[in-house]
Amino acid sequence: MPLRPRDRLGVDSSSFIAYNPHMFTTVEWKDGAVRLIDQTLLPGQVAYIDCKDVAAVAEAIESLRVRGAPAIGITAAYGIALAAQQVSAEGFDDFYTALLPSCERLAATRPTAVNLFWAINRMKALALRLREQEISAIKEGLLTEAHNILREDIAMNHAIGRFGFGLIQPGSGILTHCNAGGLATGGYGTALGVIRRAWEEYKDIQVYADETRPILQGSRLTTWELMQDQIPVTLITDNMAAYFMQQKKIQCCIVGADRIAANGDAANKIGTYGVAILAKEHGIPFYVAAPSSTIDFAIASGAEIPIEERSHSEVSHMGEKEISTKGVTIANPAFDVTPAKYIAAIITEKGCFKPENLGANRPAE
Amino acid sequence: MPLRPRDRLGVDSSSFIAYNPHMFTTVEWKDGAVRLIDQTLLPGQVAYIDCKDVAAVAEAIESLRVRGAPAIGITAAYGIALAAQQVSAEGFDDFYTALLPSCERLAATRPTAVNLFWAINRMKALALRLREQEISAIKEGLLTEAHNILREDIAMNHAIGRFGFGLIQPGSGILTHCNAGGLATGGYGTALGVIRRAWEEYKDIQVYADETRPILQGSRLTTWELMQDQIPVTLITDNMAAYFMQQKKIQCCIVGADRIAANGDAANKIGTYGVAILAKEHGIPFYVAAPSSTIDFAIASGAEIPIEERSHSEVSHMGEKEISTKGVTIANPAFDVTPAKYIAAIITEKGCFKPENLGANRPAE
């Protein structure tokens, strides 16, 4: 299917228009449903799915049709907006009581990314603030809030790119792990937002994309995204990163995050912690790029971040094909925590911070 | 196909009998051919191929039907013995001249493992030593020499296990990368030889096997081998190693080697260097196990070891299925070099050595 850039998002039932720089849309509101690009089919097939109820939205998150901490948050917000449209209730209490199970269903999809809980809480807080209004106005308000979360996310990613690109020198080789791109966010990306902006400014960078076993987000998604923007990218297996650092091909590393503790410890896709150690050993700076909503000031350190253990078939099988020994014991933690001491800077929409100086990102009470 | 332990190897055309502890045979001489277990089909299918000429032997090495530095050396020795049987020549000079192209064909199969060149040189040297004998006796001598190389390899692996297992504490978690087992050698294995002996002594170890992208030797071969011996093994993706070290599940790392320079720098499967760095960062000892024939005293450091770049389809495809973005640039170095400073000990059939003390392994002139 040929792709062309889209310049608007979700024009159904609202006047919301947001600039989207991609030839794809990660999450949008379309004809009363939550439309997602099905990332499990990429890059072989570019197909969209329309989630028409919360169950479909939750399934899409659980099965990684949509993934990436900011994108999960946006999708959950739209899921709540969708659920709200479908509630039949006269008074606010009945409406809110009917909405809560949908919030809980979405909150139970994945444990690690904090943006999910942040978005759900923001939607619930808005509903409570609007409690004196007509139910129809609350429903409209919730949809507008989901649009706002999406629009703000894209704007934050551009800010992250603007603040962060100066950390990259022209001519650099840049290692990234997993996909922290437009596909992991509303658009433009966090780590890939910084890379995109560096490319726009310098036209002289080389990205190394870890394939990111077991789900291959690097191989399938990051390469696909960057190739559409014609940003030079070389795909490597995860275990090649140290070799290319040794060969002096890599001058910095930049990744996204699923949750950052108050002390700067950062949870991200399994393998990120190893990349950070390799970077330290080679004297290469290691950066984390994420919106401030990824920072969980409620937890003091990364030790409190729950790590999702996913299905072992993700490791043992490739599609239908079994690629390991039948019956073997397998471990499949989906994330790891990189201690703050390995992180040169955390780039948010508010600026670049040493991990110990995240306070400026604390939301106003 | 049900397997049962074999207690003899290659009884055809010689009285050679060697103890083989496995339910499989990696390389043997069988009915005038070189019989190999086809490792590209494991673990799904246990099938043997009979190579009836040098072209078939070379193809088997190039396409990884047989792999692992010691096993490649043994296979090449048998390949030369096979070629010798097929030479029709009256005098030694004609015989030797006819044999050389087979030696060259085998030497061109893979560049990194030094055991290949070591075995070929040993076979050529034997032929030259026997030059005064009947051609039939030279042919017989070459076959006996290949048998000797196989038998010695198994014996060396048992010695490596005996010298090395004491480095492992009872109750340890042991990380290994790639397959340095019976399948990579004549039998018993180098790194897995140490692990096997530790298991025999303690009955209380836990192996963590890196899956070892792109060819999945860990996922396909190491787990298969260890499960046959009922040694506890947990399969992880390469990028999980740091996580399990952080969780204190791993107390030591042990790997094989394809070539070790005089200064102790060790080439091994891509990803080994990264494991060594992760081990250092966590204060975990990192061991290399290899027969002394793996040490290349002709090169001063690892910088002189050629690194094989293999087909990019190994990264982009899984079987027939394309798993990355069509047309993406790919790198696929098959090996990396771990500098000696990361290696706590190199275990050979002669003992355990600090990398700077390999001299005792130097062959007599």
XYZ file of C-alpha atoms in Angstrom:
730
model
C 0.000 0.000 0.000
C 1.572 3.304 -1.035
C 1.823 5.818 1.756
C 1.543 9.566 1.669
C 2.084 12.080 4.444
C -0.979 12.995 6.445
C -1.446 16.548 7.584
C -4.432 16.084 9.817
C -5.656 13.699 12.417
C -9.071 12.712 13.726
C -11.434 15.238 12.179
C -14.487 13.210 13.163
C -16.861 14.704 15.784
C -14.450 17.455 16.690
C -12.590 20.260 15.072
C -9.288 18.790 16.205
C -6.510 19.099 13.655
C -2.902 18.297 14.472
C 0.140 18.346 12.261
C 1.445 14.840 11.761
C 4.773 14.609 9.989
C 4.488 10.911 9.201
C 3.156 8.838 6.399
C 1.289 6.893 9.052
C -0.877 7.689 12.041
C -0.202 5.790 15.241
C -3.442 6.607 17.099
C -6.425 8.691 16.055
C -10.125 9.136 16.585
C -11.959 8.118 13.445
C -15.686 7.726 12.843
C -16.440 7.134 16.507
C -13.731 4.527 16.979
C -10.087 4.422 18.079
C -8.056 3.822 14.939
C -4.609 2.285 15.341
C -1.952 1.238 12.902
C -1.501 -2.463 13.704
C 2.177 -2.556 14.676
C 2.238 -6.337 14.907
C 1.873 -6.426 11.111
C 4.623 -3.895 10.357
C 6.717 -3.618 8.288
C 5.254 -6.264 5.999
C 1.749 -4.841 6.030
C 0.443 -1.336 6.712
C -3.041 -1.888 8.105
C -5.287 0.040 10.455
C -7.715 -1.384 12.963
C -10.761 0.401 14.349
C -11.391 -0.397 18.000
C -15.090 0.068 18.637
C -15.168 -0.723 22.342
C -12.857 -0.751 25.331
C -12.310 -4.498 25.070
C -10.825 -4.028 21.612
C -8.650 -1.144 22.821
C -7.372 -3.199 25.761
C -6.649 -6.171 23.520
C -4.723 -3.921 21.134
C -2.529 -2.677 23.989
C -1.963 -6.131 25.467
C -1.072 -7.715 22.167
C 1.229 -4.826 21.184
C -0.820 -3.644 18.198
C -0.039 -0.311 19.812
C 3.023 -0.042 22.068
C 5.413 2.576 23.389
C 4.681 4.364 26.647
C 3.293 7.652 25.230
C 1.243 5.889 22.554
C -0.246 3.564 25.158
C -1.253 6.591 27.225
C -2.901 8.306 24.264
C -4.685 5.113 23.260
C -5.996 4.588 26.784
C -7.281 8.180 26.851
C -9.151 7.587 23.610
C -10.362 4.273 25.013
C -11.936 6.097 27.951
C -13.428 8.715 25.635
C -14.857 5.861 23.584
C -16.254 4.101 26.652
C -17.795 7.388 27.785
C -19.663 7.778 24.488
C -21.171 4.345 25.052
C -22.378 4.893 28.620
C -26.127 5.412 29.013
C -26.655 7.270 32.269
C -28.665 10.253 33.394
C -26.750 11.523 36.427
C -22.993 11.982 36.916
C -22.617 9.359 39.629
C -24.197 6.685 37.438
C -22.111 7.859 34.499
C -18.859 7.813 36.448
C -19.634 4.462 38.076
C -20.309 3.012 34.642
C -17.055 4.450 33.303
C -14.781 3.112 36.036
C -14.657 -0.540 34.896
C -13.342 0.639 31.530
C -10.640 2.629 33.304
C -9.747 -0.433 35.335
C -9.705 -2.701 32.296
C -7.294 -0.354 30.533
C -5.117 0.042 33.641
C -4.735 -3.746 33.816
C -3.303 -4.083 30.313
C 0.367 -3.436 31.040
C 2.132 -2.696 34.322
C 5.384 -0.917 33.520
C 4.699 2.237 31.487
C 3.490 4.978 33.792
C 2.012 7.075 30.967
C -0.891 4.623 30.889
C -1.856 5.413 34.485
C -1.072 9.091 33.998
C -3.482 9.318 31.049
C -6.213 7.331 32.791
C -5.933 9.533 35.878
C -6.044 12.666 33.767
C -9.239 11.506 32.069
C -10.846 10.559 35.390
C -9.849 13.881 36.922
C -11.410 15.754 34.011
C -14.662 13.834 34.353
C -14.761 14.737 38.045
C -14.056 18.405 37.264
C -16.959 18.424 34.786
C -19.373 16.679 37.144
C -21.792 19.642 37.238
C -22.180 19.655 33.444
C -24.576 17.782 31.185
C -23.539 14.172 30.467
C -23.278 15.004 26.767
C -20.891 17.848 27.584
C -18.792 15.556 29.778
C -18.590 13.030 26.930
C -17.535 15.800 24.553
C -15.053 17.075 27.124
C -13.458 13.658 27.517
C -12.996 13.299 23.779
C -11.481 16.760 23.611
C -9.141 15.822 26.459
C -7.975 12.749 24.547
C -7.358 14.970 21.504
C -5.416 17.327 23.785
C -3.291 14.487 25.131
C -2.449 13.450 21.565
C -1.761 17.001 20.377
C 0.309 17.824 23.437
C 2.287 14.634 22.993
C 3.280 15.538 19.455
C 4.191 19.060 20.575
C 6.242 17.665 23.474
C 8.120 15.393 21.118
C 9.047 18.347 18.937
C 10.243 20.150 22.069
C 12.255 17.085 23.106
C 13.847 17.088 19.662
C 14.596 20.800 19.885
C 16.159 20.551 23.330
C 17.982 17.323 22.667
C 19.487 17.501 19.216
C 22.341 19.748 20.342
C 23.663 16.867 22.457
C 24.457 15.084 19.204
C 27.500 16.127 17.222
C 27.278 16.365 13.413
C 28.613 13.224 11.812
C 27.724 11.039 14.789
C 26.808 7.399 14.833
C 23.823 7.066 17.167
C 22.691 3.802 18.706
C 19.038 3.410 19.611
C 17.271 0.439 21.157
C 13.655 -0.604 20.592
C 11.360 2.003 19.021
C 10.870 5.377 20.674
C 9.607 6.936 17.484
C 6.428 8.234 15.938
C 5.020 4.744 16.334
C 5.624 4.820 20.108
C 4.024 8.248 20.535
C 1.447 10.488 18.955
C 4.026 11.310 16.317
C 7.653 12.417 15.738
C 8.938 10.343 18.655
C 11.032 10.894 21.754
C 14.448 9.318 21.094
C 13.677 9.339 17.378
C 12.390 12.909 17.779
C 15.886 13.930 18.854
C 17.355 11.919 15.998
C 14.868 13.417 13.506
C 15.761 16.927 14.590
C 19.490 16.167 14.433
C 18.957 14.862 10.901
C 16.975 17.973 9.939
C 19.783 20.191 11.253
C 22.883 18.291 10.156
C 21.926 15.868 7.361
C 24.939 13.949 8.600
C 24.201 11.268 11.148
C 24.118 7.488 11.033
C 21.656 5.567 13.167
C 22.380 2.056 14.428
C 19.149 0.298 15.341
C 19.284 -2.674 17.709
C 16.809 -5.219 16.407
C 15.429 -5.586 19.961
C 14.548 -9.183 20.607
C 12.141 -10.746 21.203
C 9.536 -8.522 19.528
C 11.952 -6.882 17.077
C 10.653 -3.334 17.505
C 13.995 -2.053 16.222
C 14.118 -4.328 13.228
C 10.466 -3.954 12.310
C 9.492 -0.462 13.434
C 12.514 1.814 13.904
C 14.067 0.910 10.569
C 10.686 1.292 8.842
C 10.106 4.725 10.347
C 13.584 6.051 9.672
C 13.689 4.726 6.126
C 10.480 6.617 5.354
C 12.262 9.797 6.413
C 15.381 8.695 4.505
C 17.472 8.924 7.667
C 20.469 6.564 7.294
C 19.973 3.522 9.484
C 21.896 0.275 9.873
C 20.157 -2.661 11.500
C 22.215 -4.746 13.916
C 21.361 -7.574 16.291
C 21.330 -6.546 19.942
C 24.565 -8.396 20.641
C 26.493 -6.361 18.019
C 26.271 -3.040 19.886
C 29.511 -3.565 21.820
C 31.377 -4.459 18.625
C 30.356 -1.241 16.865
C 31.250 0.809 19.940
C 34.668 -0.879 19.971
C 35.014 0.016 16.281
C 34.257 3.669 17.204
C 31.201 3.747 14.956
C 28.908 4.943 17.744
C 29.309 8.344 19.419
C 26.154 8.382 21.548
C 23.158 6.284 22.577
C 19.611 7.546 22.908
C 16.568 5.611 24.020
C 13.049 6.242 25.270
C 11.637 5.289 28.671
C 8.514 3.634 30.025
C 8.858 4.979 33.539
C 11.457 7.159 35.234
C 11.723 7.203 39.030
C 12.227 10.437 40.986
C 15.954 9.672 41.306
C 16.385 9.280 37.532
C 16.443 5.476 37.317
C 14.771 4.677 34.003
C 12.791 1.612 32.962
C 12.835 0.887 29.254
C 12.742 -2.083 26.889
C 14.756 -5.105 27.986
C 18.350 -4.648 26.864
C 18.516 -0.928 27.538
C 20.463 -1.429 30.777
C 23.069 -3.470 28.904
C 23.435 -0.750 26.269
C 23.996 1.806 29.050
C 26.794 -0.302 30.545
C 28.447 -0.771 27.144
C 28.237 2.987 26.564
C 29.873 3.723 29.911
C 32.686 1.250 29.211
C 33.396 2.972 25.871
C 33.079 6.527 27.211
C 29.974 7.180 25.102
C 27.136 9.327 26.512
C 23.832 7.562 27.097
C 20.672 9.698 26.850
C 17.040 9.054 27.726
C 14.309 11.037 25.952
C 10.765 11.051 27.324
C 7.905 13.432 28.079
C 7.702 14.585 31.691
C 4.590 12.430 32.112
C 6.962 9.447 32.080
C 8.503 10.588 35.361
C 6.839 8.931 38.322
C 7.632 11.210 41.248
C 5.693 8.831 43.502
C 8.533 6.325 43.465
C 11.948 7.065 44.864
C 13.949 4.637 42.737
C 13.732 2.135 39.915
C 13.500 -0.730 42.397
C 9.807 0.141 42.757
C 9.035 -0.173 39.038
C 7.128 -3.396 38.260
C 8.679 -5.365 35.404
C 6.237 -7.093 33.089
C 6.961 -10.765 32.349
C 5.491 -11.540 28.940
C 4.567 -14.780 27.210
C 7.464 -17.146 26.686
C 6.253 -17.865 23.181
C 7.625 -14.437 22.215
C 11.087 -15.955 22.717
C 10.464 -19.542 21.626
C 8.537 -18.793 18.453
C 8.871 -16.535 15.428
C 5.341 -16.314 14.120
C 4.142 -19.905 13.983
C 7.645 -21.348 13.804
C 9.263 -22.728 16.957
C 12.885 -21.528 17.003
C 14.073 -23.019 20.291
C 14.115 -26.447 21.873
C 10.672 -27.740 22.709
C 9.940 -27.511 26.415
C 12.926 -25.366 27.360
C 12.600 -23.046 30.368
C 12.425 -19.439 29.196
C 12.527 -16.037 30.873
C 10.952 -13.008 29.210
C 11.125 -9.814 31.253
C 9.948 -7.071 28.908
C 11.821 -4.216 30.584
C 14.861 -3.474 32.656
C 15.878 -0.534 34.822
C 18.941 1.545 34.013
C 20.285 3.162 37.196
C 20.565 6.938 37.028
C 24.357 6.840 37.282
C 24.585 5.522 33.704
C 22.422 8.314 32.248
C 24.196 11.446 30.974
C 20.967 13.390 30.528
C 17.198 12.938 30.512
C 15.599 15.004 27.762
C 12.015 16.103 28.368
C 9.817 18.759 26.756
C 11.115 21.097 29.466
C 14.819 20.742 28.716
C 17.812 18.475 29.295
C 18.354 17.370 32.885
C 20.926 15.458 34.848
C 19.028 12.543 36.419
C 19.434 14.114 39.859
C 17.820 17.349 38.685
C 14.446 16.165 37.433
C 12.529 18.379 39.873
C 11.666 21.009 37.270
C 9.513 18.342 35.619
C 7.363 17.854 38.727
C 3.759 18.745 37.922
C 2.272 21.713 39.752
C 0.110 20.553 42.684
C 13.298 -39.489 16.353
C 14.192 -41.075 19.698
C 17.878 -40.808 20.589
C 20.064 -43.155 22.543
C 23.610 -42.640 23.741
C 26.318 -43.799 21.390
C 29.394 -45.398 22.798
C 31.482 -45.626 19.700
C 32.404 -43.499 16.746
C 33.576 -44.204 13.216
C 34.297 -47.927 13.195
C 34.505 -48.037 9.411
C 37.875 -48.839 7.809
C 39.741 -48.431 11.059
C 39.747 -49.826 14.538
C 39.106 -46.389 15.959
C 36.737 -46.349 18.906
C 36.178 -43.280 21.056
C 33.880 -42.777 23.993
C 31.126 -40.338 23.083
C 28.971 -39.245 25.983
C 26.217 -37.808 23.804
C 23.057 -39.046 22.217
C 24.377 -37.549 19.000
C 27.613 -37.552 17.049
C 28.864 -34.249 15.721
C 31.434 -35.552 13.217
C 32.449 -39.096 12.341
C 33.862 -41.231 9.567
C 31.173 -43.560 8.314
C 31.209 -45.891 5.318
C 33.873 -43.910 3.527
C 32.162 -40.555 4.019
C 32.234 -37.707 6.539
C 29.022 -37.961 8.514
C 27.739 -34.825 10.222
C 24.681 -34.062 12.275
C 23.042 -31.246 10.291
C 23.021 -28.455 12.873
C 20.955 -26.158 10.685
C 18.003 -28.517 11.260
C 18.357 -28.742 15.051
C 16.475 -28.836 17.330
C 13.419 -29.533 15.206
C 14.980 -32.398 13.290
C 17.848 -34.756 14.119
C 19.298 -35.712 10.752
C 22.725 -36.789 9.558
C 24.331 -35.967 6.240
C 27.071 -37.984 4.578
C 29.591 -35.820 2.747
C 31.103 -37.931 -0.034
C 33.547 -35.386 -1.427
C 35.409 -32.267 -0.365
C 32.879 -29.971 -2.030
C 30.165 -31.351 0.228
C 32.379 -30.996 3.298
C 33.210 -27.381 2.399
C 29.566 -26.570 1.789
C 28.642 -28.072 5.153
C 31.181 -25.824 6.905
C 30.174 -22.692 5.005
C 26.469 -23.168 5.573
C 26.966 -23.992 9.276
C 25.733 -27.578 9.069
C 28.811 -28.075 11.210
C 30.121 -25.117 13.240
C 32.228 -24.417 16.302
C 35.963 -23.969 15.987
C 37.079 -27.449 17.133
C 34.349 -29.231 15.143
C 35.326 -27.300 12.030
C 38.921 -28.413 12.490
C 37.939 -32.063 12.907
C 35.630 -31.900 9.905
C 38.336 -30.358 7.738
C 40.756 -33.104 8.799
C 38.255 -35.738 7.761
C 37.635 -33.791 4.561
C 41.323 -34.054 3.689
C 41.348 -37.749 4.598
C 38.346 -38.180 2.317
C 39.987 -36.253 -0.513
C 43.122 -38.369 -0.099
C 41.132 -41.594 -0.559
C 39.851 -40.228 -3.851
C 43.205 -39.185 -5.317
C 44.561 -41.494 -8.043
C 48.304 -40.960 -8.153
C 51.339 -43.196 -8.295
C 54.065 -41.033 -6.771
C 54.016 -38.809 -3.690
C 54.504 -35.549 -5.580
C 51.533 -36.230 -7.821
C 49.505 -37.330 -4.808
C 50.366 -34.262 -2.773
C 49.796 -31.896 -5.690
C 46.378 -33.450 -6.231
C 45.543 -33.111 -2.540
C 46.442 -29.421 -2.205
C 43.364 -27.935 -3.932
C 41.173 -29.765 -1.423
C 43.203 -28.260 1.409
C 42.801 -24.832 -0.144
C 39.083 -25.283 -0.678
C 38.617 -26.183 2.960
C 40.846 -23.333 4.153
C 38.655 -20.880 2.230
C 35.446 -21.849 3.979
C 35.659 -19.616 7.053
C 38.302 -17.089 8.085
C 38.085 -16.613 11.843
C 38.479 -19.970 13.616
C 42.138 -20.912 13.699
C 41.484 -24.596 14.430
C 40.550 -24.972 10.768
C 44.018 -23.926 9.609
C 45.647 -25.803 12.462
C 43.952 -29.061 11.414
C 44.698 -28.572 7.714
C 48.350 -27.861 8.463
C 48.574 -30.902 10.699
C 47.187 -33.130 7.930
C 49.539 -31.643 5.324
C 52.512 -32.031 7.662
C 51.639 -35.673 8.217
C 51.424 -36.335 4.482
C 54.871 -34.776 4.043
C 56.285 -36.870 6.891
C 54.934 -40.040 5.245
C 56.241 -39.146 1.769
C 58.521 -42.183 1.573
C 55.659 -44.600 2.171
C 53.239 -46.278 -0.233
C 50.356 -44.045 -1.325
C 47.901 -46.481 0.262
C 49.748 -46.191 3.568
C 49.696 -42.400 3.358
C 45.951 -42.484 2.747
C 45.513 -44.779 5.733
C 47.784 -42.557 7.801
C 45.755 -39.463 6.966
C 42.529 -41.148 8.013
C 44.135 -42.285 11.247
C 45.339 -38.737 11.834
C 41.786 -37.401 11.444
C 40.620 -40.041 13.925
C 43.402 -38.903 16.248
C 42.345 -35.269 15.955
C 38.783 -36.231 16.874
C 39.816 -38.501 19.740
C 42.283 -35.979 21.101
C 39.650 -33.265 20.913
C 37.230 -35.227 23.062
C 40.004 -36.022 25.522
C 41.039 -32.351 25.631
C 37.480 -31.321 26.355
C 37.332 -33.690 29.289
C 40.615 -32.194 30.532
C 39.209 -28.677 30.092
C 36.195 -29.709 32.147
C 38.409 -31.237 34.829
C 40.669 -28.172 35.076
C 37.872 -25.664 34.799
C 34.975 -26.862 36.900
C 36.608 -25.792 40.164
C 36.301 -22.167 39.039
C 32.544 -22.575 39.400
C 31.002 -22.498 42.856
C 28.211 -24.949 43.728
C 24.829 -23.309 43.327
C 26.060 -20.907 40.661
C 24.121 -19.370 37.831
C 26.350 -19.613 34.759
C 25.848 -17.557 31.625
C 27.049 -18.977 28.322
C 26.858 -17.465 24.873
C 26.527 -19.342 21.572
C 27.285 -23.080 21.651
C 30.651 -24.313 22.837
C 29.342 -27.777 23.503
C 29.537 -31.268 22.137
C 28.065 -29.932 18.916
C 30.938 -27.441 18.546
C 33.619 -30.057 19.173
C 34.224 -33.778 18.808
C 32.117 -34.205 21.931
C 31.612 -33.011 25.544
C 32.400 -29.424 24.669
C 34.728 -26.690 25.885
C 32.612 -24.164 27.801
C 29.863 -26.772 28.092
C 32.536 -29.311 29.050
C 33.300 -27.201 32.115
C 29.581 -26.838 32.784
C 29.008 -30.601 32.304
C 31.758 -31.426 34.772
C 30.437 -28.873 37.276
C 27.016 -30.476 36.941
C 28.496 -33.961 37.417
C 30.268 -32.793 40.578
C 27.673 -30.521 42.160
C 24.244 -31.332 40.684
C 23.473 -27.766 41.647
C 24.046 -25.223 38.921
C 21.737 -23.204 36.690
C 22.763 -22.356 33.150
C 21.534 -19.224 31.398
C 21.852 -19.618 27.634
C 21.918 -16.498 25.468
C 19.877 -17.284 22.364
C 22.716 -15.863 20.225
C 21.286 -13.968 17.314
C 21.297 -14.171 14.403
C 21.817 -17.934 14.050
C 20.393 -18.838 17.460
C 23.073 -21.353 18.387
C 22.176 -20.838 22.038
C 18.460 -21.195 21.538
C 18.689 -24.096 19.105
C 21.830 -26.003 20.111
C 22.937 -25.225 23.668
C 19.484 -25.725 25.159
C 19.039 -28.933 23.137
C 22.359 -30.338 24.324
C 21.920 -29.416 27.969
C 18.340 -30.658 28.122
C 19.494 -34.057 26.873
C 21.845 -34.188 29.865
C 19.081 -32.813 32.121
C 21.278 -29.885 33.130
C 19.002 -27.002 34.210
C 19.018 -24.323 31.541
C 17.024 -21.139 31.072
C 16.901 -19.578 27.641
C 17.151 -15.777 27.468
C 17.503 -13.329 24.612
C 20.970 -11.806 24.305
C 19.773 -8.461 25.610
C 18.541 -9.977 28.912
C 22.012 -10.906 30.201
C 22.566 -7.574 31.985
C 19.170 -7.814 33.670
C 19.913 -11.247 35.137
C 23.340 -10.090 36.304
C 21.687 -7.101 37.987
C 19.267 -9.540 39.649
C 22.302 -11.517 40.929
C 21.192 -14.665 39.124
C 24.537 -15.087 37.376
C 27.770 -15.797 39.242
C 30.084 -16.441 36.299
C 30.246 -16.449 32.495
C 31.949 -19.069 30.388
C 32.289 -19.134 26.616
C 34.350 -20.848 23.932
C 36.712 -19.200 21.471
C 37.403 -19.327 17.752
C 40.890 -17.853 17.954
C 42.988 -16.566 20.848
C 45.925 -14.249 20.181
C 49.258 -14.647 21.969
C 48.320 -11.830 24.364
C 45.063 -13.532 25.374
C 42.622 -11.471 23.285
C 39.887 -13.920 22.297
C 37.652 -13.961 19.226
C 34.327 -15.663 19.726
C 30.734 -15.412 18.502
C 29.413 -11.889 18.095
C 28.095 -10.652 21.415
C 30.788 -12.266 23.539
C 32.623 -8.974 24.002
C 29.447 -7.359 25.311
C 28.922 -10.197 27.786
C 32.489 -9.696 29.033
C 31.865 -5.994 29.660
C 28.597 -6.709 31.484
C 30.401 -9.291 33.627
C 33.129 -6.800 34.529
C 30.558 -4.158 35.473
C 28.837 -6.628 37.809
C 32.047 -8.040 39.301
C 31.398 -11.465 37.748
C 34.334 -13.530 36.425
C 34.395 -14.164 32.682
C 36.104 -17.375 31.511
C 37.127 -18.660 28.088
C 37.451 -22.425 27.521
C 39.247 -23.727 24.428
C 41.803 -26.326 23.393
C 45.333 -25.008 23.038
C 45.023 -25.412 19.256
C 42.756 -22.343 19.399
C 45.687 -20.178 20.482
C 47.360 -18.512 17.513
C 50.845 -17.655 18.737
C 51.568 -16.150 15.313
C 49.502 -13.080 16.118
C 50.354 -10.673 18.890
C 46.860 -9.351 19.556
C 43.234 -9.701 18.611
C 43.505 -6.795 16.179
C 45.040 -9.265 13.712
C 42.105 -11.685 13.806
C 39.969 -11.467 10.638
C 36.269 -11.071 11.418
C 33.929 -12.871 9.051
C 31.028 -10.795 7.684
C 28.200 -13.182 6.885
C 25.113 -12.903 4.725
C 22.731 -10.160 5.749
C 19.803 -12.497 5.220
C 20.812 -14.171 8.487
C 19.610 -10.980 10.215
C 16.764 -9.959 7.913
C 15.103 -13.349 7.606
C 14.025 -16.159 9.888
C 13.824 -19.134 7.575
C 11.831 -17.896 4.589
C 10.136 -15.112 6.539
C 11.465 -11.555 6.257
C 11.484 -10.073 9.765
C 12.944 -6.623 9.062
C 12.142 -3.757 6.731
C 12.725 -4.591 3.087
C 15.895 -3.009 1.778
C 17.309 -1.906 5.128
C 21.089 -1.683 5.491
C 22.347 -4.505 7.704
C 25.649 -5.383 9.357
C 26.436 -8.982 10.265
C 29.902 -9.489 11.744
C 29.920 -13.088 12.963
C 32.557 -12.622 15.667
C 34.011 -10.054 17.988
C 37.225 -9.864 19.962
C 37.229 -9.690 23.752
C 40.388 -7.970 24.967
C 42.443 -10.033 27.412
C 41.839 -7.573 30.255
C 38.218 -8.762 30.530
C 39.149 -12.456 30.800
C 39.645 -13.893 34.291
C 41.099 -17.169 32.988
C 41.566 -19.138 29.798
C 40.946 -22.836 30.396
C 42.785 -25.240 28.081
C 43.540 -28.948 28.272
C 46.793 -27.940 29.981
C 45.247 -25.980 32.844
C 43.771 -22.600 33.764
C 45.811 -19.591 32.677
C 45.691 -15.859 33.119
C 45.594 -14.434 29.583
C 49.130 -13.087 29.976
C 50.439 -16.544 30.867
C 49.429 -18.602 27.845
C 53.032 -19.556 27.048
C 52.748 -23.063 28.505
C 50.281 -23.789 25.676
C 52.861 -22.988 22.973
C 53.487 -26.078 20.844
C 56.986 -27.574 20.964
C 59.021 -26.484 17.931
